[in-house]
PDB file of C-alpha atoms in Angstrom:
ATOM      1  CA  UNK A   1      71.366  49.645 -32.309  1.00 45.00           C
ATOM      2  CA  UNK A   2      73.818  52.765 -32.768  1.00 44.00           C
ATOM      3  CA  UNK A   3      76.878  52.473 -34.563  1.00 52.00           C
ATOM      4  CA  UNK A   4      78.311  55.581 -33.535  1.00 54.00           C
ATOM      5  CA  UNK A   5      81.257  53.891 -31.698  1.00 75.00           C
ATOM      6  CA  UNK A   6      82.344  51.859 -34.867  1.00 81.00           C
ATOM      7  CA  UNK A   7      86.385  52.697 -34.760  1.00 87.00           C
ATOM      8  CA  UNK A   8      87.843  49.417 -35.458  1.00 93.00           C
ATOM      9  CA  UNK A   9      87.513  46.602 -38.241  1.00 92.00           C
ATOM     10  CA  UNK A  10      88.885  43.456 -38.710  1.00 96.00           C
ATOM     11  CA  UNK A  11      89.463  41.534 -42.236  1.00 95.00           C
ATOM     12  CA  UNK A  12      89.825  38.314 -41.186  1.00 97.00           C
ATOM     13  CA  UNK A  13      90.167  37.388 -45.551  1.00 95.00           C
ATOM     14  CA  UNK A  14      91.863  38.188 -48.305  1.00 90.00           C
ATOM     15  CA  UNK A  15      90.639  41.445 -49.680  1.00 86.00           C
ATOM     16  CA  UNK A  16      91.740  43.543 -52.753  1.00 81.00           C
ATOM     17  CA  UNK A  17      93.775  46.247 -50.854  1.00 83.00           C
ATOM     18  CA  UNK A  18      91.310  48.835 -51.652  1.00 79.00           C
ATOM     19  CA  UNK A  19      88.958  47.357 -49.245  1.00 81.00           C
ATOM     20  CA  UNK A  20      90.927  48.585 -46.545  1.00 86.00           C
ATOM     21  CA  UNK A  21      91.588  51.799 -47.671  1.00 84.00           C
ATOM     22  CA  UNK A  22      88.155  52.475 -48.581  1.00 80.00           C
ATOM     23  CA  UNK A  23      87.924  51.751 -44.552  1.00 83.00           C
ATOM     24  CA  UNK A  24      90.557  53.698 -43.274  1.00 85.00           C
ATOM     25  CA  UNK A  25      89.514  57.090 -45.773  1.00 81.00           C
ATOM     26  CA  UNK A  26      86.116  56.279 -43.518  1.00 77.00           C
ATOM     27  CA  UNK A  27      88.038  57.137 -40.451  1.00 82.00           C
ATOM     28  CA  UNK A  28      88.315  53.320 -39.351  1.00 86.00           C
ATOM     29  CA  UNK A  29      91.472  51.449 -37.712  1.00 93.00           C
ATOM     30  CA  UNK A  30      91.482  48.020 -40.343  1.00 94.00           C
ATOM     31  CA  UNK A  31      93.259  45.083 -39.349  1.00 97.00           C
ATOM     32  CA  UNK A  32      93.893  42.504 -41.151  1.00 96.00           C
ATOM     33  CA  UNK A  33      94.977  39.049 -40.416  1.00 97.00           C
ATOM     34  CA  UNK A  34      93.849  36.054 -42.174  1.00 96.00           C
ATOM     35  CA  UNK A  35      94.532  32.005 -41.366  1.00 97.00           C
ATOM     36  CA  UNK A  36      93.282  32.448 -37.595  1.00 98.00           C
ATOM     37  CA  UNK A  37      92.180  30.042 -35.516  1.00 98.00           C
ATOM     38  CA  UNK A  38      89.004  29.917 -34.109  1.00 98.00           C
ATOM     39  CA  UNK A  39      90.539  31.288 -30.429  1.00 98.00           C
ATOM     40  CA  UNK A  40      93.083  33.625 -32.070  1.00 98.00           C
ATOM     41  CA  UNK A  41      89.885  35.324 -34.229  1.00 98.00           C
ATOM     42  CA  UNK A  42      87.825  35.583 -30.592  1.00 98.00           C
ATOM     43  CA  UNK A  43      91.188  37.463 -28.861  1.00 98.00           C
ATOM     44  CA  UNK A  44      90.963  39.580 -31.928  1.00 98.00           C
ATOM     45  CA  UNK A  45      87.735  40.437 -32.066  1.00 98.00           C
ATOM     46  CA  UNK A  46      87.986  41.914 -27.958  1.00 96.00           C
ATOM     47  CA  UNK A  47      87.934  45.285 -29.371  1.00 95.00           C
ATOM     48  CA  UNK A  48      86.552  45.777 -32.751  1.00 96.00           C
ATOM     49  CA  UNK A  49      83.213  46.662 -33.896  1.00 93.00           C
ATOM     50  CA  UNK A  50      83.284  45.200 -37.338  1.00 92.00           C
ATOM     51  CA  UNK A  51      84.123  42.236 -39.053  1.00 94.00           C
ATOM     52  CA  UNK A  52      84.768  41.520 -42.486  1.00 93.00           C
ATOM     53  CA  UNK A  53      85.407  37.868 -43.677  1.00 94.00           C
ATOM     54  CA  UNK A  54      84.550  35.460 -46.864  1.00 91.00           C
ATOM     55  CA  UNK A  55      84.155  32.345 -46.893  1.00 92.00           C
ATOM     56  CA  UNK A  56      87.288  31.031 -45.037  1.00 95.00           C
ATOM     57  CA  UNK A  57      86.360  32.715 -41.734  1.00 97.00           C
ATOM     58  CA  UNK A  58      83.428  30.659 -39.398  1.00 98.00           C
ATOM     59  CA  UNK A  59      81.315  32.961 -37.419  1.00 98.00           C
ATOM     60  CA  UNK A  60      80.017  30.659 -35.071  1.00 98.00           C
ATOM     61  CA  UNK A  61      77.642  31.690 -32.069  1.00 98.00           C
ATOM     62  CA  UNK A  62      81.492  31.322 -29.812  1.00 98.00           C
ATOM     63  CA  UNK A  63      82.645  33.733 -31.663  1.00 98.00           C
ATOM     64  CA  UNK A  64      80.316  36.139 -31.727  1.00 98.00           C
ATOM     65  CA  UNK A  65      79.261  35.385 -27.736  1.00 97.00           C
ATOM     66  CA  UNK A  66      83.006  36.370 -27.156  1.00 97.00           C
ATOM     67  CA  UNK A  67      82.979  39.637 -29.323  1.00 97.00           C
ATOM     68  CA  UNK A  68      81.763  41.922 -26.778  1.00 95.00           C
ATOM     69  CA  UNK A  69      82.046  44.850 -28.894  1.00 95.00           C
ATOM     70  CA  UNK A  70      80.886  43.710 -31.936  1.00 95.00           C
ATOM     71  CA  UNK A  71      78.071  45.514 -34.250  1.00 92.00           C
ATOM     72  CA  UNK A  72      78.268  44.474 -37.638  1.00 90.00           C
ATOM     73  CA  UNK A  73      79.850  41.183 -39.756  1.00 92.00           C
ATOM     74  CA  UNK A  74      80.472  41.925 -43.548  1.00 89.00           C
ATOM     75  CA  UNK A  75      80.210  38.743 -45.415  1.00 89.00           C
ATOM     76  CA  UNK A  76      82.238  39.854 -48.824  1.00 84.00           C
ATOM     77  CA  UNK A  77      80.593  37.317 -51.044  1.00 80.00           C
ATOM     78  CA  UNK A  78      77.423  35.745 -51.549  1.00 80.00           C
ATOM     79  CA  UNK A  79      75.416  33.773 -48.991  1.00 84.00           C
ATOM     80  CA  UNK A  80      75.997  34.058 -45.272  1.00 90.00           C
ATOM     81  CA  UNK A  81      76.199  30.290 -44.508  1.00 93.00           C
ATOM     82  CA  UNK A  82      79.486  30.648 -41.871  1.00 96.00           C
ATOM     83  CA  UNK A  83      77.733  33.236 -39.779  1.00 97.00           C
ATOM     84  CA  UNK A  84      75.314  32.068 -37.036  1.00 98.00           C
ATOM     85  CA  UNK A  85      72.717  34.508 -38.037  1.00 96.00           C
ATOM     86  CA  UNK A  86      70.479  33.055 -35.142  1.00 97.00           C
ATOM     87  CA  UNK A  87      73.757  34.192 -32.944  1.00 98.00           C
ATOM     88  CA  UNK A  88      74.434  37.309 -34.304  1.00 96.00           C
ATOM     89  CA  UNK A  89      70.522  38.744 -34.241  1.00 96.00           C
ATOM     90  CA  UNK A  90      70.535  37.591 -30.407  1.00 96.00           C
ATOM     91  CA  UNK A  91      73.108  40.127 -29.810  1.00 96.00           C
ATOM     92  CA  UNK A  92      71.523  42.681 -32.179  1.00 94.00           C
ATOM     93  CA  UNK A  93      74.720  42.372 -34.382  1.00 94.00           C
ATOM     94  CA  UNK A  94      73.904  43.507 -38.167  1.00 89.00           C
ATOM     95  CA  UNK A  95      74.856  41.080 -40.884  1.00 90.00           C
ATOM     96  CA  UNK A  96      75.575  42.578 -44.219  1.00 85.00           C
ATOM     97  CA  UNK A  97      76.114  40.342 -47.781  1.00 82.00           C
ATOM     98  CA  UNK A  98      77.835  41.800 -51.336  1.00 72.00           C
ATOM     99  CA  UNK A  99      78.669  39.744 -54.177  1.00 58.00           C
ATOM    100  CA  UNK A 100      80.984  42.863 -55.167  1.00 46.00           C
ATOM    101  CA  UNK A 101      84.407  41.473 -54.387  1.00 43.00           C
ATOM    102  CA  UNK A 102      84.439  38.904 -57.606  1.00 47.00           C
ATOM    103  CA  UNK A 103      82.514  41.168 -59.643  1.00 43.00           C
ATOM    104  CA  UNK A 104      85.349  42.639 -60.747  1.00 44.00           C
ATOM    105  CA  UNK A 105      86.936  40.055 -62.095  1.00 48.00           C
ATOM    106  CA  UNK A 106      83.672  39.153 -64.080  1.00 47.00           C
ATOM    107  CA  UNK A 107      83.823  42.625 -65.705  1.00 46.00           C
ATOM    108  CA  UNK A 108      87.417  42.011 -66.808  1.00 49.00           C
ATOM    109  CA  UNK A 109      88.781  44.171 -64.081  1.00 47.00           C
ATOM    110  CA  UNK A 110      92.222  43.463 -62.309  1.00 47.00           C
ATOM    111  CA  UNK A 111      91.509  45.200 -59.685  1.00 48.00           C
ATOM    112  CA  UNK A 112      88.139  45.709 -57.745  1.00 45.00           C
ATOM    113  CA  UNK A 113      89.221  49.359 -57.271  1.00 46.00           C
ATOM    114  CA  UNK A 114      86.380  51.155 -59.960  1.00 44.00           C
ATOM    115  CA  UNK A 115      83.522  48.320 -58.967  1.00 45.00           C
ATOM    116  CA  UNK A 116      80.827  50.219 -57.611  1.00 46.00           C
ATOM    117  CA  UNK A 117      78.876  47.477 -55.815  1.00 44.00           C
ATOM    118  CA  UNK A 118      82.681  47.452 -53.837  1.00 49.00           C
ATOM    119  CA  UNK A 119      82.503  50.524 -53.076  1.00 48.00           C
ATOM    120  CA  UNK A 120      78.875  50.640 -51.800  1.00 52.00           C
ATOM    121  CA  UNK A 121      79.208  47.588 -49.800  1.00 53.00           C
ATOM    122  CA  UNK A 122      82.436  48.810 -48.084  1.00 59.00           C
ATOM    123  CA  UNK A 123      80.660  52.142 -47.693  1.00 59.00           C
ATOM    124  CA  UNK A 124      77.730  50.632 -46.135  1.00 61.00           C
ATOM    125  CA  UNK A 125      79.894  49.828 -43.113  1.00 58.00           C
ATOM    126  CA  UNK A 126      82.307  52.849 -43.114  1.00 56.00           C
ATOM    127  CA  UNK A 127      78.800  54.927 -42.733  1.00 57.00           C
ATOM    128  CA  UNK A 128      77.681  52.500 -39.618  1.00 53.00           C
ATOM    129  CA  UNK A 129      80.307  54.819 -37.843  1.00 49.00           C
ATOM    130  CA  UNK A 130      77.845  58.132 -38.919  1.00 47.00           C
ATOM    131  CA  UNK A 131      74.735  56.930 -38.727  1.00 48.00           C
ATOM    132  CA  UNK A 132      73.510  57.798 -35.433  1.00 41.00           C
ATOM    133  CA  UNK A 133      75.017  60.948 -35.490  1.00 40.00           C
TER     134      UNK A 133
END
């Protein structure tokens, strides 16, 4: 799958603000929105490529049937148990994990700003956009 169309992301969590403008120094439209409902994340998701979420979001196979643009779901965190990976590699969507949003706070950081494994993972999908090009 190309990810040359990859314009718009939604972070559907709480994320250090950095996170967002990592994304939008990428080129990227970021919204953010957190506490939605299962239907309220599917209209959101009409028109973005990318998805960010933690733990609180669910990616079930509805929501990722009804995300017709969707290419790639960034878990922020470890383990991918609320994605439907089984859903999400049906569609060819890519599923990407980092631990690097609380490893900041291990290293006695306030801020996640300077954390490297961040800024890779948040890279990873701000490069989806390039990759085919």
């Amino acid at each position: 799958m190309a990810f040359a169309n990859l314009r718009k992301v939604l972070i559907s969590d709480s994320l250090d603000p950095c996170c967002r403008q990592i994304l939008q120094d990428g080129g990227l439209q970021v919204v953010e929105k957190q506490n939605l409902s299962k239907e309220e994340l599917m209209a959101e998701l009409r028109d973005c490529e990318g998805l960010i979420v933690r733990s609180a979001t669910k990616v079930t196979a509805d929501v990722i049937n009804a995300a017709e643009k969707l290419q790639v779901v960034g878990r922020a965190g470890t383990g991918v148990d609320n994605v439907d990976l089984e859903a999400a590699t049906r569609k060819g969507i890519l599923v990407m994990k980092g631990r690097a949003l609380r490893l900041g706070r291990k290293l006695g950081r306030k801020t996640n700003s300077e954390n490297p494994l961040l800024l890779t993972f948040l890279g990873g999908i701000r490069s989806l956009a390039f990759s085919s090009l």
